Amino acid sequence: MPTTADALADLRARLDAAHDLQQAAAVLEWDQETYMPDGAVEARARQLATLHRLHHETLTDDVVQALLDRLTGPQSDLDPHSVDGHLVRVAARDVAQAVKIPGSLVADLAQAVARGKQAWKEARATDTFATFAPALARILELNIRKAEALGYEDQIYDALLDQYEPGMPTQAVTDVFEALRPPLVALVEDLAAAPPVDDALLRQRYPEAKQWDVGMAVLQDIGYDFNRGRQDRSAHPFTTSFSVTDVRITTRFDEHYLPTGLFGTLHEAGHGLYEQGIDASLAGTLLAEGTSLALHESQSRLWENLVGRSRPFWQHYYPKLQAAFPDQLRGVPFASFYRAINRVEPSLIRVEADEVTYNLHIMLRFELEVELVEGRLAVADLPEAWNDRMATYLGLTPPSDADGVLQDVHWALGAVGYFPTYALGNLMSAQLFTQIRRDQPSLDADLAAGRFAPLLTWLQTHVHRPGRTQSALEIMERLTGGGLSAEPWLAYVRSKYEALYAL
Amino acid sequence: MPTTADALADLRARLDAAHDLQQAAAVLEWDQETYMPDGAVEARARQLATLHRLHHETLTDDVVQALLDRLTGPQSDLDPHSVDGHLVRVAARDVAQAVKIPGSLVADLAQAVARGKQAWKEARATDTFATFAPALARILELNIRKAEALGYEDQIYDALLDQYEPGMPTQAVTDVFEALRPPLVALVEDLAAAPPVDDALLRQRYPEAKQWDVGMAVLQDIGYDFNRGRQDRSAHPFTTSFSVTDVRITTRFDEHYLPTGLFGTLHEAGHGLYEQGIDASLAGTLLAEGTSLALHESQSRLWENLVGRSRPFWQHYYPKLQAAFPDQLRGVPFASFYRAINRVEPSLIRVEADEVTYNLHIMLRFELEVELVEGRLAVADLPEAWNDRMATYLGLTPPSDADGVLQDVHWALGAVGYFPTYALGNLMSAQLFTQIRRDQPSLDADLAAGRFAPLLTWLQTHVHRPGRTQSALEIMERLTGGGLSAEPWLAYVRSKYEALYAL
């Protein structure tokens, strides 16, 4: 029997190697989305498959399991509140999840996803759901097998959701969404009936180079650390972390729609600030990551919406934006700009939705996912179910499946249980912001003066530093004294938009 | 006993995984030199150490050795001339080398290099060789231990040279350098006595963005495949390959000295074209790499010097260059430009040396390296030996060790036996070019018309395609009907520079 110290040293060496393999894979994935030449797709896929396989093998090695057993067993004198204590606990969870999924299922899923992506692309291009349906059915079947392998206490969907949002029960999501939907649908209806906001001023030509400069200046101002990160362009913006000292974001631009680049940059910055804010003592371990997708999204949405679409933020930045784009914005009053960037309009496409209607897009997907994995909805009936719900929630009927059920890539990528984290992140962002307002009465004045350090420091101290040593639910409980709630978010959008639309 | 086919499949899976780990490490190294934020140095070093360790472990696994024994043994019915036959032969060599070096020596070398780099930087900044001397002595000691571990038939330096130039004996290098030195020193003296060439026209301000555009256009023209590669900026230009479908080069610019970017780009392009030209059937295996450093350098120097500093090349490009830089080159006659880019002048710094004097810098280093590892020269006496030889070969005395023995990073990086490949590459480039002239009488006319396809096709067919299935010596023997020779290179520089300097 090794000593606790010896067992720990051995375990850490193995976990660190697994972590290095994962981070190396992340570098290759970042490169693929930013700079890799087109011809390299096949070779890169092979390299990534090798790194992911070795990561899995390292983590599920019998010796790792034996060390974890030793360190979680009665002979262990490990302090559960030390970094090592957290590491052993979180690693035990990761390893337990990894060993539960048989290698054959991993391989089947990889193959189903490869086919799924291809089928989804074709189906979307030709607007024929039937082209995607068999691949989707297979992906659902394998996700159900995965859920059974992982196990669950209450609902099968719990096992899938738990992969992205550890510890969050399906029932809790259902409850909060049920409570939110009726008042939100009502608010959206009221806003749709109000005189529309004109956002033509955002649809002028805004040259990309200037948009890049504006975005970089804002990133500097809000505290993004370019000594430990960078920004690049990619077709689909994302954030990735190779270590707490190397956190990268990407953005894209639409020269004929200013918000794409502006708020996309702020969104990814929120994710990036989270990863950069994780305590340095966790660096190099599997604890040095965001603790859940919803908490991650709460950070991106906080900076994108609660800060980035706020009046005080633009009191500071609008004159600078006017100076950057004098031909486009000279003579445009502040109020017109502020209203334009906060225009609400029910629309078909999730990624283009405003902050009020966005959650309805997510609820629709969550409900359909639950019904699909519970066998209450057949894949063949999915387009109709989608369209029915779009009509009920948003008052719209997609003219095609390409603008409806085929719009998102997530299912084709095998991700079932992922969507709700987007809406949970929105709700958490408002729960956190309400608390920040209490703690920092000068928040609006700070934002209006371009002082972001107090806000960032609060987030780092209370949300970022713990990394995976605390779960999202623990962090939210600690900060708000309660569980998940839609109330703060609903109050936020009501107060903001009833004023903005003079309801 | 597994069948040959089963043994081969198992071996290939293991070798391919090792190769993927090596290529992944290359991506991380490329990223470090191009885009990585400064703060990430430590985390990246850890990730790379893990990848290199796993690569070594995969390659030196006992199962790999057993499979190689099976496949090279009497029961094997492998065709030695098939790709698999080559793969087994080359892998057996790589594995034999890897297992001969004990893990403790690898670790000691890594530590000595970490210290060596630091000591070298300090020594160079403060111009105190004594600061570097202990680290260098340690690196030499470990290289001697490495050579003993690897084994050699004739001279101890053979084992070190063989790592970079497989199969090349020290004596062959000594012989060819001995033959080359007297006539080369005489030529350099003659050129130094001739009226000097004025290159002030190259030392005007050439804006970087325009230099980039010119370089990219030349790369396109000569056949660099941007679907399977790219160019970026880095402090020290290099070429790297992640697969035959992803070969990247980097360049740098000096806004006050045009040749830095121009010929640096052509040099790396030569390396890159070699890697892109390797046969697709070898892709993903350890055969899909340049076969030796000297043959690699022959390709970079061929494009940089024999093509890139030739009269016909500039007959095609000079008008374009004048159009790109009208303020700098309008009214500058072709002859003046051509003479300026071919100015010969003995100088202290290897990386700034012209193509005539360059080989003397290498001979000096090679001779000193051999004496050091054979124990005939003490580290303490190295600066004096360096300066003596500089005076004899180039007629110069370094004013400081920073401009002398401390100028190169190679020894600090642990690389002993590497330098001669630079000169061997120069000699091979002329041997190859002589053969190409014979095979393609229209070569000069093609270059003058900007037709590079015939030249590139010749190089691909005869030099690039085989990858590591043939050694550099085999390729040179096949193409030139003889071994290494300095004659073609000496004839090339004599004929070119006697005309240019009107000797």
Coordinates of N, CA, C and O in Angstrom, one line a residue, chain A residues 184-317:
Chain A
L184 N -43.1 35.0 -20.3 CA -42.2 35.4 -21.4 C -43.0 35.5 -22.7 O -42.8 36.5 -23.4
V185 N -43.8 34.5 -23.0 CA -44.6 34.5 -24.2 C -45.5 35.8 -24.2 O -45.6 36.5 -25.2
A186 N -46.0 36.1 -23.0 CA -46.9 37.3 -22.9 C -46.1 38.6 -23.2 O -46.5 39.5 -23.9
L187 N -44.9 38.6 -22.6 CA -44.0 39.8 -22.8 C -43.7 40.0 -24.3 O -43.7 41.1 -24.9
V188 N -43.3 38.9 -24.9 CA -42.9 38.9 -26.4 C -44.1 39.4 -27.2 O -43.9 40.2 -28.1
E189 N -45.3 38.9 -26.8 CA -46.5 39.4 -27.6 C -46.7 40.9 -27.4 O -47.0 41.6 -28.4
D190 N -46.5 41.3 -26.2 CA -46.7 42.8 -25.9 C -45.7 43.6 -26.8 O -46.0 44.6 -27.3
L191 N -44.4 43.1 -26.8 CA -43.4 43.8 -27.5 C -43.7 43.8 -29.0 O -43.4 44.8 -29.7
A192 N -44.2 42.7 -29.5 CA -44.5 42.6 -30.9 C -45.6 43.5 -31.3 O -45.6 44.0 -32.4
A193 N -46.5 43.8 -30.4 CA -47.6 44.7 -30.7 C -47.2 46.1 -30.6 O -47.9 47.0 -31.1
A194 N -46.1 46.4 -29.9 CA -45.7 47.8 -29.8 C -45.1 48.4 -31.1 O -44.7 47.6 -31.9
P195 N -45.0 49.7 -31.2 CA -44.4 50.2 -32.4 C -43.0 49.7 -32.6 O -42.2 49.7 -31.6
P196 N -42.6 49.2 -33.8 CA -41.3 48.6 -34.0 C -40.1 49.5 -33.9 O -40.3 50.7 -34.1
V197 N -39.0 49.0 -33.5 CA -37.8 49.7 -33.4 C -37.0 49.6 -34.7 O -37.0 48.5 -35.3
D198 N -36.5 50.7 -35.2 CA -35.8 50.7 -36.5 C -34.3 50.5 -36.2 O -33.7 51.3 -35.4
D199 N -33.7 49.5 -36.8 CA -32.3 49.3 -36.6 C -31.5 49.4 -37.9 O -30.4 48.8 -38.0
A200 N -32.0 50.2 -38.9 CA -31.4 50.3 -40.1 C -30.0 50.9 -39.9 O -29.0 50.7 -40.7
L201 N -29.8 51.7 -38.9 CA -28.5 52.4 -38.7 C -27.4 51.4 -38.4 O -26.2 51.6 -38.7
L202 N -27.8 50.2 -38.0 CA -26.8 49.1 -37.7 C -26.5 48.3 -39.0 O -25.5 47.5 -39.0
R203 N -27.3 48.6 -40.0 CA -27.1 47.8 -41.3 C -26.5 48.6 -42.4 O -26.6 48.2 -43.6
Q204 N -25.7 49.6 -42.0 CA -24.9 50.3 -43.0 C -23.6 49.5 -43.2 O -23.4 48.5 -42.6
R205 N -22.7 50.0 -44.0 CA -21.5 49.3 -44.2 C -20.5 49.7 -43.1 O -20.1 50.9 -43.0
Y206 N -20.0 48.8 -42.3 CA -19.0 49.0 -41.3 C -17.8 48.2 -41.6 O -17.8 47.0 -41.5
P207 N -16.7 48.9 -42.2 CA -15.5 48.1 -42.6 C -14.9 47.3 -41.5 O -14.8 47.7 -40.3
E208 N -14.5 46.1 -41.9 CA -14.1 45.1 -40.9 C -12.9 45.5 -40.1 O -12.8 45.2 -38.9
A209 N -11.9 46.1 -40.8 CA -10.7 46.5 -40.1 C -11.0 47.4 -38.9 O -10.4 47.3 -37.8
K210 N -11.9 48.3 -39.1 CA -12.3 49.3 -38.0 C -13.0 48.5 -36.9 O -12.8 48.8 -35.7
Q211 N -13.9 47.6 -37.3 CA -14.6 46.8 -36.3 C -13.7 46.1 -35.5 O -13.8 45.9 -34.2
W212 N -12.6 45.5 -36.1 CA -11.6 44.8 -35.4 C -10.9 45.7 -34.3 O -10.8 45.3 -33.1
D213 N -10.6 46.9 -34.7 CA -9.9 47.8 -33.8 C -10.8 48.1 -32.6 O -10.3 48.2 -31.5
V214 N -12.1 48.4 -32.9 CA -13.0 48.7 -31.8 C -13.1 47.6 -30.9 O -13.0 47.8 -29.6
G215 N -13.3 46.4 -31.4 CA -13.4 45.2 -30.5 C -12.1 45.0 -29.7 O -12.2 44.7 -28.5
M216 N -11.0 45.1 -30.3 CA -9.7 45.0 -29.5 C -9.6 46.0 -28.4 O -9.2 45.7 -27.3
A217 N -10.0 47.2 -28.7 CA -9.9 48.3 -27.6 C -10.9 47.9 -26.5 O -10.5 48.1 -25.3
V218 N -12.1 47.5 -26.8 CA -13.0 47.1 -25.7 C -12.5 45.9 -24.9 O -12.5 45.9 -23.7
L219 N -11.9 44.9 -25.6 CA -11.3 43.8 -24.9 C -10.2 44.3 -23.9 O -10.2 43.8 -22.7
Q220 N -9.4 45.2 -24.4 CA -8.3 45.7 -23.5 C -9.0 46.4 -22.3 O -8.6 46.2 -21.1
D221 N -10.0 47.2 -22.6 CA -10.6 48.0 -21.5 C -11.3 47.1 -20.4 O -11.1 47.4 -19.2
I222 N -12.0 46.1 -20.8 CA -12.7 45.3 -19.8 C -11.8 44.4 -19.1 O -12.2 43.7 -18.1
G223 N -10.5 44.2 -19.5 CA -9.6 43.5 -18.7 C -9.2 42.1 -19.3 O -8.6 41.3 -18.6
Y224 N -9.5 41.9 -20.6 CA -9.0 40.7 -21.2 C -7.5 40.8 -21.3 O -6.9 41.8 -21.7
D225 N -6.8 39.7 -20.8 CA -5.3 39.8 -20.6 C -4.7 39.2 -21.9 O -4.6 38.0 -22.1
F226 N -4.1 40.1 -22.7 CA -3.5 39.6 -24.0 C -2.1 39.0 -23.7 O -1.5 38.5 -24.7
N227 N -1.6 39.1 -22.5 CA -0.4 38.4 -22.2 C -0.7 36.9 -22.0 O 0.2 36.0 -22.1
R228 N -2.0 36.6 -21.8 CA -2.4 35.2 -21.5 C -3.6 34.9 -22.5 O -4.4 34.1 -22.1
G229 N -3.6 35.5 -23.6 CA -4.6 35.2 -24.6 C -4.5 35.9 -25.8 O -3.6 36.8 -26.0
R230 N -5.4 35.7 -26.8 CA -5.4 36.4 -28.0 C -6.8 36.3 -28.7 O -7.6 35.5 -28.3
Q231 N -7.0 37.1 -29.7 CA -8.2 37.0 -30.5 C -7.9 36.8 -31.9 O -6.9 37.4 -32.4
D232 N -8.6 35.9 -32.6 CA -8.4 35.6 -34.0 C -9.8 35.6 -34.7 O -10.8 35.7 -34.0
R233 N -9.8 35.5 -36.0 CA -11.0 35.3 -36.7 C -11.3 33.9 -37.0 O -10.4 33.1 -37.2
S234 N -12.6 33.5 -37.0 CA -13.0 32.2 -37.4 C -14.4 32.2 -37.9 O -15.2 33.2 -37.6
A235 N -14.8 31.2 -38.7 CA -16.2 31.2 -39.3 C -17.3 31.2 -38.2 O -18.3 31.8 -38.3
H236 N -17.0 30.4 -37.1 CA -17.9 30.3 -36.0 C -17.2 30.7 -34.8 O -16.3 29.9 -34.3
P237 N -17.5 31.8 -34.1 CA -16.8 32.2 -33.0 C -16.8 31.2 -31.8 O -17.8 30.5 -31.6
F238 N -15.7 31.1 -31.1 CA -15.6 30.2 -30.0 C -14.5 30.6 -29.1 O -13.7 31.5 -29.4
T239 N -14.5 30.1 -27.9 CA -13.4 30.3 -26.9 C -12.8 29.0 -26.6 O -13.5 28.0 -26.5
T240 N -11.5 29.0 -26.4 CA -10.8 27.7 -26.0 C -9.6 28.1 -25.1 O -9.1 29.2 -25.1
S241 N -9.3 27.1 -24.2 CA -8.3 27.4 -23.2 C -7.2 26.2 -23.3 O -7.6 25.1 -23.3
F242 N -6.0 26.6 -23.4 CA -4.9 25.6 -23.4 C -4.2 25.6 -22.1 O -3.4 24.7 -21.8
S243 N -4.5 26.5 -21.3 CA -4.0 26.6 -19.9 C -4.5 28.0 -19.4 O -5.0 28.8 -20.1
V244 N -4.4 28.2 -18.1 CA -4.9 29.5 -17.6 C -4.1 30.6 -18.1 O -4.4 31.8 -18.1
T245 N -2.9 30.3 -18.7 CA -2.0 31.3 -19.3 C -2.2 31.4 -20.8 O -1.4 32.1 -21.5
D246 N -3.2 30.7 -21.4 CA -3.3 30.8 -22.8 C -4.8 30.5 -23.2 O -5.2 29.4 -23.5
V247 N -5.6 31.6 -23.1 CA -7.0 31.5 -23.4 C -7.4 32.3 -24.6 O -7.1 33.5 -24.6
R248 N -7.9 31.6 -25.6 CA -8.1 32.3 -26.9 C -9.5 32.4 -27.3 O -10.3 31.5 -27.1
I249 N -9.9 33.6 -27.8 CA -11.2 33.7 -28.4 C -11.1 34.0 -29.8 O -10.1 34.4 -30.4
T250 N -12.2 33.7 -30.5 CA -12.3 34.1 -32.0 C -13.6 34.9 -32.2 O -14.5 34.9 -31.4
T251 N -13.6 35.6 -33.3 CA -14.7 36.4 -33.6 C -14.9 36.4 -35.1 O -14.1 35.9 -35.9
R252 N -16.1 37.0 -35.6 CA -16.3 37.1 -37.0 C -17.0 38.4 -37.2 O -17.5 39.0 -36.2
F253 N -17.1 38.9 -38.4 CA -17.6 40.2 -38.7 C -18.6 40.1 -39.8 O -18.5 39.3 -40.8
D254 N -19.7 40.9 -39.8 CA -20.6 41.1 -40.9 C -20.4 42.6 -41.2 O -20.8 43.5 -40.4
E255 N -19.9 42.9 -42.4 CA -19.7 44.3 -42.7 C -21.0 45.1 -42.9 O -21.0 46.3 -42.9
H256 N -22.1 44.4 -43.0 CA -23.4 45.0 -43.1 C -24.3 44.9 -42.0 O -25.5 45.1 -42.1
Y257 N -23.7 44.4 -40.8 CA -24.5 44.3 -39.6 C -23.6 44.4 -38.4 O -23.0 43.4 -38.0
L258 N -23.5 45.6 -37.8 CA -22.5 45.9 -36.8 C -22.6 44.9 -35.6 O -21.5 44.5 -35.1
P259 N -23.8 44.5 -35.1 CA -23.8 43.7 -33.9 C -23.1 42.4 -33.9 O -22.6 41.9 -32.9
T260 N -23.0 41.8 -35.1 CA -22.4 40.5 -35.2 C -21.0 40.5 -34.6 O -20.7 39.6 -33.7
G261 N -20.2 41.4 -35.0 CA -18.8 41.4 -34.5 C -18.8 42.0 -33.1 O -18.1 41.4 -32.2
L262 N -19.5 43.1 -32.9 CA -19.4 43.8 -31.6 C -19.8 42.9 -30.4 O -19.1 42.7 -29.4
F263 N -21.0 42.3 -30.5 CA -21.6 41.5 -29.4 C -21.0 40.1 -29.4 O -20.9 39.5 -28.3
G264 N -20.6 39.7 -30.6 CA -19.9 38.4 -30.6 C -18.6 38.4 -29.8 O -18.3 37.5 -29.1
T265 N -17.9 39.5 -30.0 CA -16.6 39.7 -29.3 C -16.8 39.7 -27.8 O -16.1 39.1 -27.0
L266 N -17.8 40.5 -27.4 CA -18.1 40.6 -26.0 C -18.6 39.3 -25.4 O -18.2 38.9 -24.2
H267 N -19.3 38.5 -26.2 CA -19.8 37.2 -25.7 C -18.6 36.3 -25.5 O -18.5 35.7 -24.4
E268 N -17.7 36.2 -26.4 CA -16.6 35.3 -26.3 C -15.6 35.8 -25.2 O -15.0 35.0 -24.5
A269 N -15.5 37.1 -25.1 CA -14.7 37.7 -24.0 C -15.2 37.2 -22.6 O -14.4 37.0 -21.7
G270 N -16.5 37.2 -22.5 CA -17.1 36.7 -21.2 C -16.6 35.3 -20.9 O -16.2 34.9 -19.8
H271 N -16.7 34.4 -21.9 CA -16.1 33.0 -21.7 C -14.6 33.1 -21.4 O -14.2 32.4 -20.5
G272 N -13.9 33.9 -22.2 CA -12.5 34.0 -22.0 C -12.0 34.5 -20.6 O -11.1 34.0 -20.0
L273 N -12.7 35.6 -20.2 CA -12.4 36.1 -18.8 C -12.6 35.1 -17.8 O -11.9 35.0 -16.8
Y274 N -13.6 34.2 -17.9 CA -13.9 33.1 -17.0 C -12.6 32.2 -16.9 O -12.1 32.0 -15.8
E275 N -12.2 31.8 -18.1 CA -11.1 30.8 -18.1 C -9.8 31.5 -17.6 O -8.9 30.9 -17.0
Q276 N -9.6 32.8 -17.9 CA -8.4 33.5 -17.5 C -8.4 33.7 -16.0 O -7.4 34.0 -15.3
G277 N -9.7 33.7 -15.4 CA -9.8 34.1 -14.0 C -9.7 32.9 -13.0 O -9.7 33.1 -11.8
I278 N -9.5 31.7 -13.6 CA -9.3 30.5 -12.7 C -8.0 30.6 -11.9 O -7.0 31.1 -12.5
D279 N -8.1 30.2 -10.7 CA -6.9 30.4 -9.8 C -5.7 29.7 -10.3 O -5.8 28.5 -10.8
A280 N -4.6 30.4 -10.3 CA -3.3 29.9 -10.8 C -2.9 28.6 -10.1 O -2.2 27.8 -10.7
S281 N -3.3 28.4 -8.9 CA -2.9 27.2 -8.1 C -3.5 25.9 -8.8 O -3.1 24.8 -8.5
L282 N -4.5 26.1 -9.6 CA -5.1 24.9 -10.2 C -4.5 24.7 -11.6 O -4.9 23.7 -12.3
A283 N -3.6 25.5 -12.1 CA -3.1 25.5 -13.4 C -2.5 24.1 -13.7 O -1.9 23.5 -12.9
G284 N -2.8 23.6 -14.9 CA -2.2 22.3 -15.3 C -3.0 21.1 -14.9 O -2.7 20.0 -15.3
T285 N -4.1 21.3 -14.1 CA -4.9 20.2 -13.6 C -6.2 20.2 -14.3 O -6.6 21.3 -14.9
L286 N -7.0 19.2 -14.2 CA -8.3 19.1 -14.8 C -9.3 20.0 -14.0 O -10.5 20.1 -14.4
L287 N -8.8 20.6 -12.9 CA -9.7 21.6 -12.2 C -9.7 23.0 -12.8 O -10.5 23.8 -12.5
A288 N -8.7 23.2 -13.7 CA -8.5 24.5 -14.3 C -9.4 24.7 -15.5 O -8.9 25.0 -16.6
E289 N -10.7 24.5 -15.3 CA -11.6 24.7 -16.4 C -12.9 25.3 -15.8 O -13.2 25.1 -14.6
G290 N -13.7 25.9 -16.7 CA -15.0 26.3 -16.2 C -15.8 25.1 -15.7 O -15.7 24.0 -16.2
T291 N -16.6 25.3 -14.7 CA -17.2 24.2 -14.0 C -18.5 23.6 -14.6 O -18.8 22.5 -14.4
S292 N -19.1 24.4 -15.5 CA -20.3 23.9 -16.2 C -20.6 24.8 -17.4 O -20.1 25.9 -17.4
L293 N -21.3 24.3 -18.4 CA -21.6 25.1 -19.5 C -22.5 26.2 -19.2 O -22.4 27.3 -19.8
A294 N -23.5 26.0 -18.3 CA -24.4 27.1 -18.0 C -23.7 28.2 -17.3 O -23.9 29.4 -17.6
L295 N -22.8 27.9 -16.3 CA -22.1 29.0 -15.6 C -21.2 29.7 -16.7 O -21.0 30.9 -16.6
H296 N -20.6 28.9 -17.6 CA -19.8 29.5 -18.6 C -20.7 30.5 -19.4 O -20.3 31.7 -19.7
E297 N -21.8 30.1 -19.8 CA -22.7 30.9 -20.6 C -23.2 32.1 -19.8 O -23.5 33.2 -20.4
S298 N -23.3 32.0 -18.5 CA -23.7 33.1 -17.7 C -22.7 34.2 -17.8 O -23.0 35.4 -17.8
Q299 N -21.4 33.8 -17.9 CA -20.4 34.8 -18.0 C -20.4 35.5 -19.4 O -20.2 36.7 -19.5
S300 N -20.6 34.7 -20.5 CA -20.6 35.3 -21.8 C -21.8 36.2 -22.0 O -21.7 37.3 -22.5
R301 N -23.0 35.8 -21.5 CA -24.2 36.6 -21.6 C -24.2 37.8 -20.7 O -24.7 38.8 -21.1
L302 N -23.5 37.7 -19.6 CA -23.4 38.9 -18.7 C -22.7 40.0 -19.4 O -23.1 41.1 -19.4
W303 N -21.6 39.7 -20.0 CA -20.8 40.7 -20.7 C -21.5 41.1 -22.0 O -21.4 42.3 -22.4
E304 N -22.1 40.2 -22.7 CA -22.7 40.5 -24.0 C -24.0 41.4 -23.8 O -24.1 42.4 -24.5
N305 N -24.8 40.9 -22.8 CA -26.1 41.6 -22.7 C -26.3 42.5 -21.5 O -26.6 43.7 -21.7
L306 N -26.1 41.9 -20.3 CA -26.3 42.8 -19.1 C -25.4 44.0 -19.0 O -25.8 45.0 -18.6
V307 N -24.1 43.8 -19.5 CA -23.2 44.9 -19.6 C -23.3 45.5 -21.0 O -23.5 46.7 -21.2
G308 N -23.1 44.6 -22.0 CA -22.8 45.1 -23.4 C -24.0 45.8 -24.1 O -23.8 46.5 -25.0
R309 N -25.2 45.4 -23.6 CA -26.4 46.1 -24.2 C -27.0 47.1 -23.2 O -28.2 47.4 -23.4
S310 N -26.2 47.5 -22.2 CA -26.8 48.4 -21.2 C -26.6 49.8 -21.6 O -25.7 50.2 -22.4
R311 N -27.4 50.7 -21.0 CA -27.3 52.1 -21.2 C -26.0 52.7 -20.7 O -25.3 53.4 -21.5
P312 N -25.6 52.3 -19.5 CA -24.3 52.9 -19.0 C -23.1 52.5 -19.8 O -22.2 53.4 -20.1
F313 N -23.0 51.3 -20.3 CA -21.9 50.8 -21.1 C -21.8 51.7 -22.3 O -20.7 52.2 -22.7
W314 N -22.9 52.0 -23.0 CA -22.8 52.8 -24.2 C -22.7 54.3 -23.9 O -22.3 55.0 -24.8
Q315 N -23.1 54.7 -22.7 CA -22.8 56.1 -22.4 C -21.3 56.3 -22.5 O -20.8 57.4 -22.9
H316 N -20.5 55.3 -22.1 CA -19.1 55.4 -22.2 C -18.6 55.2 -23.6 O -17.8 56.0 -24.1
Y317 N -19.1 54.2 -24.3 CA -18.6 53.8 -25.6 C -19.2 54.5 -26.8 O -18.5 54.5 -27.9

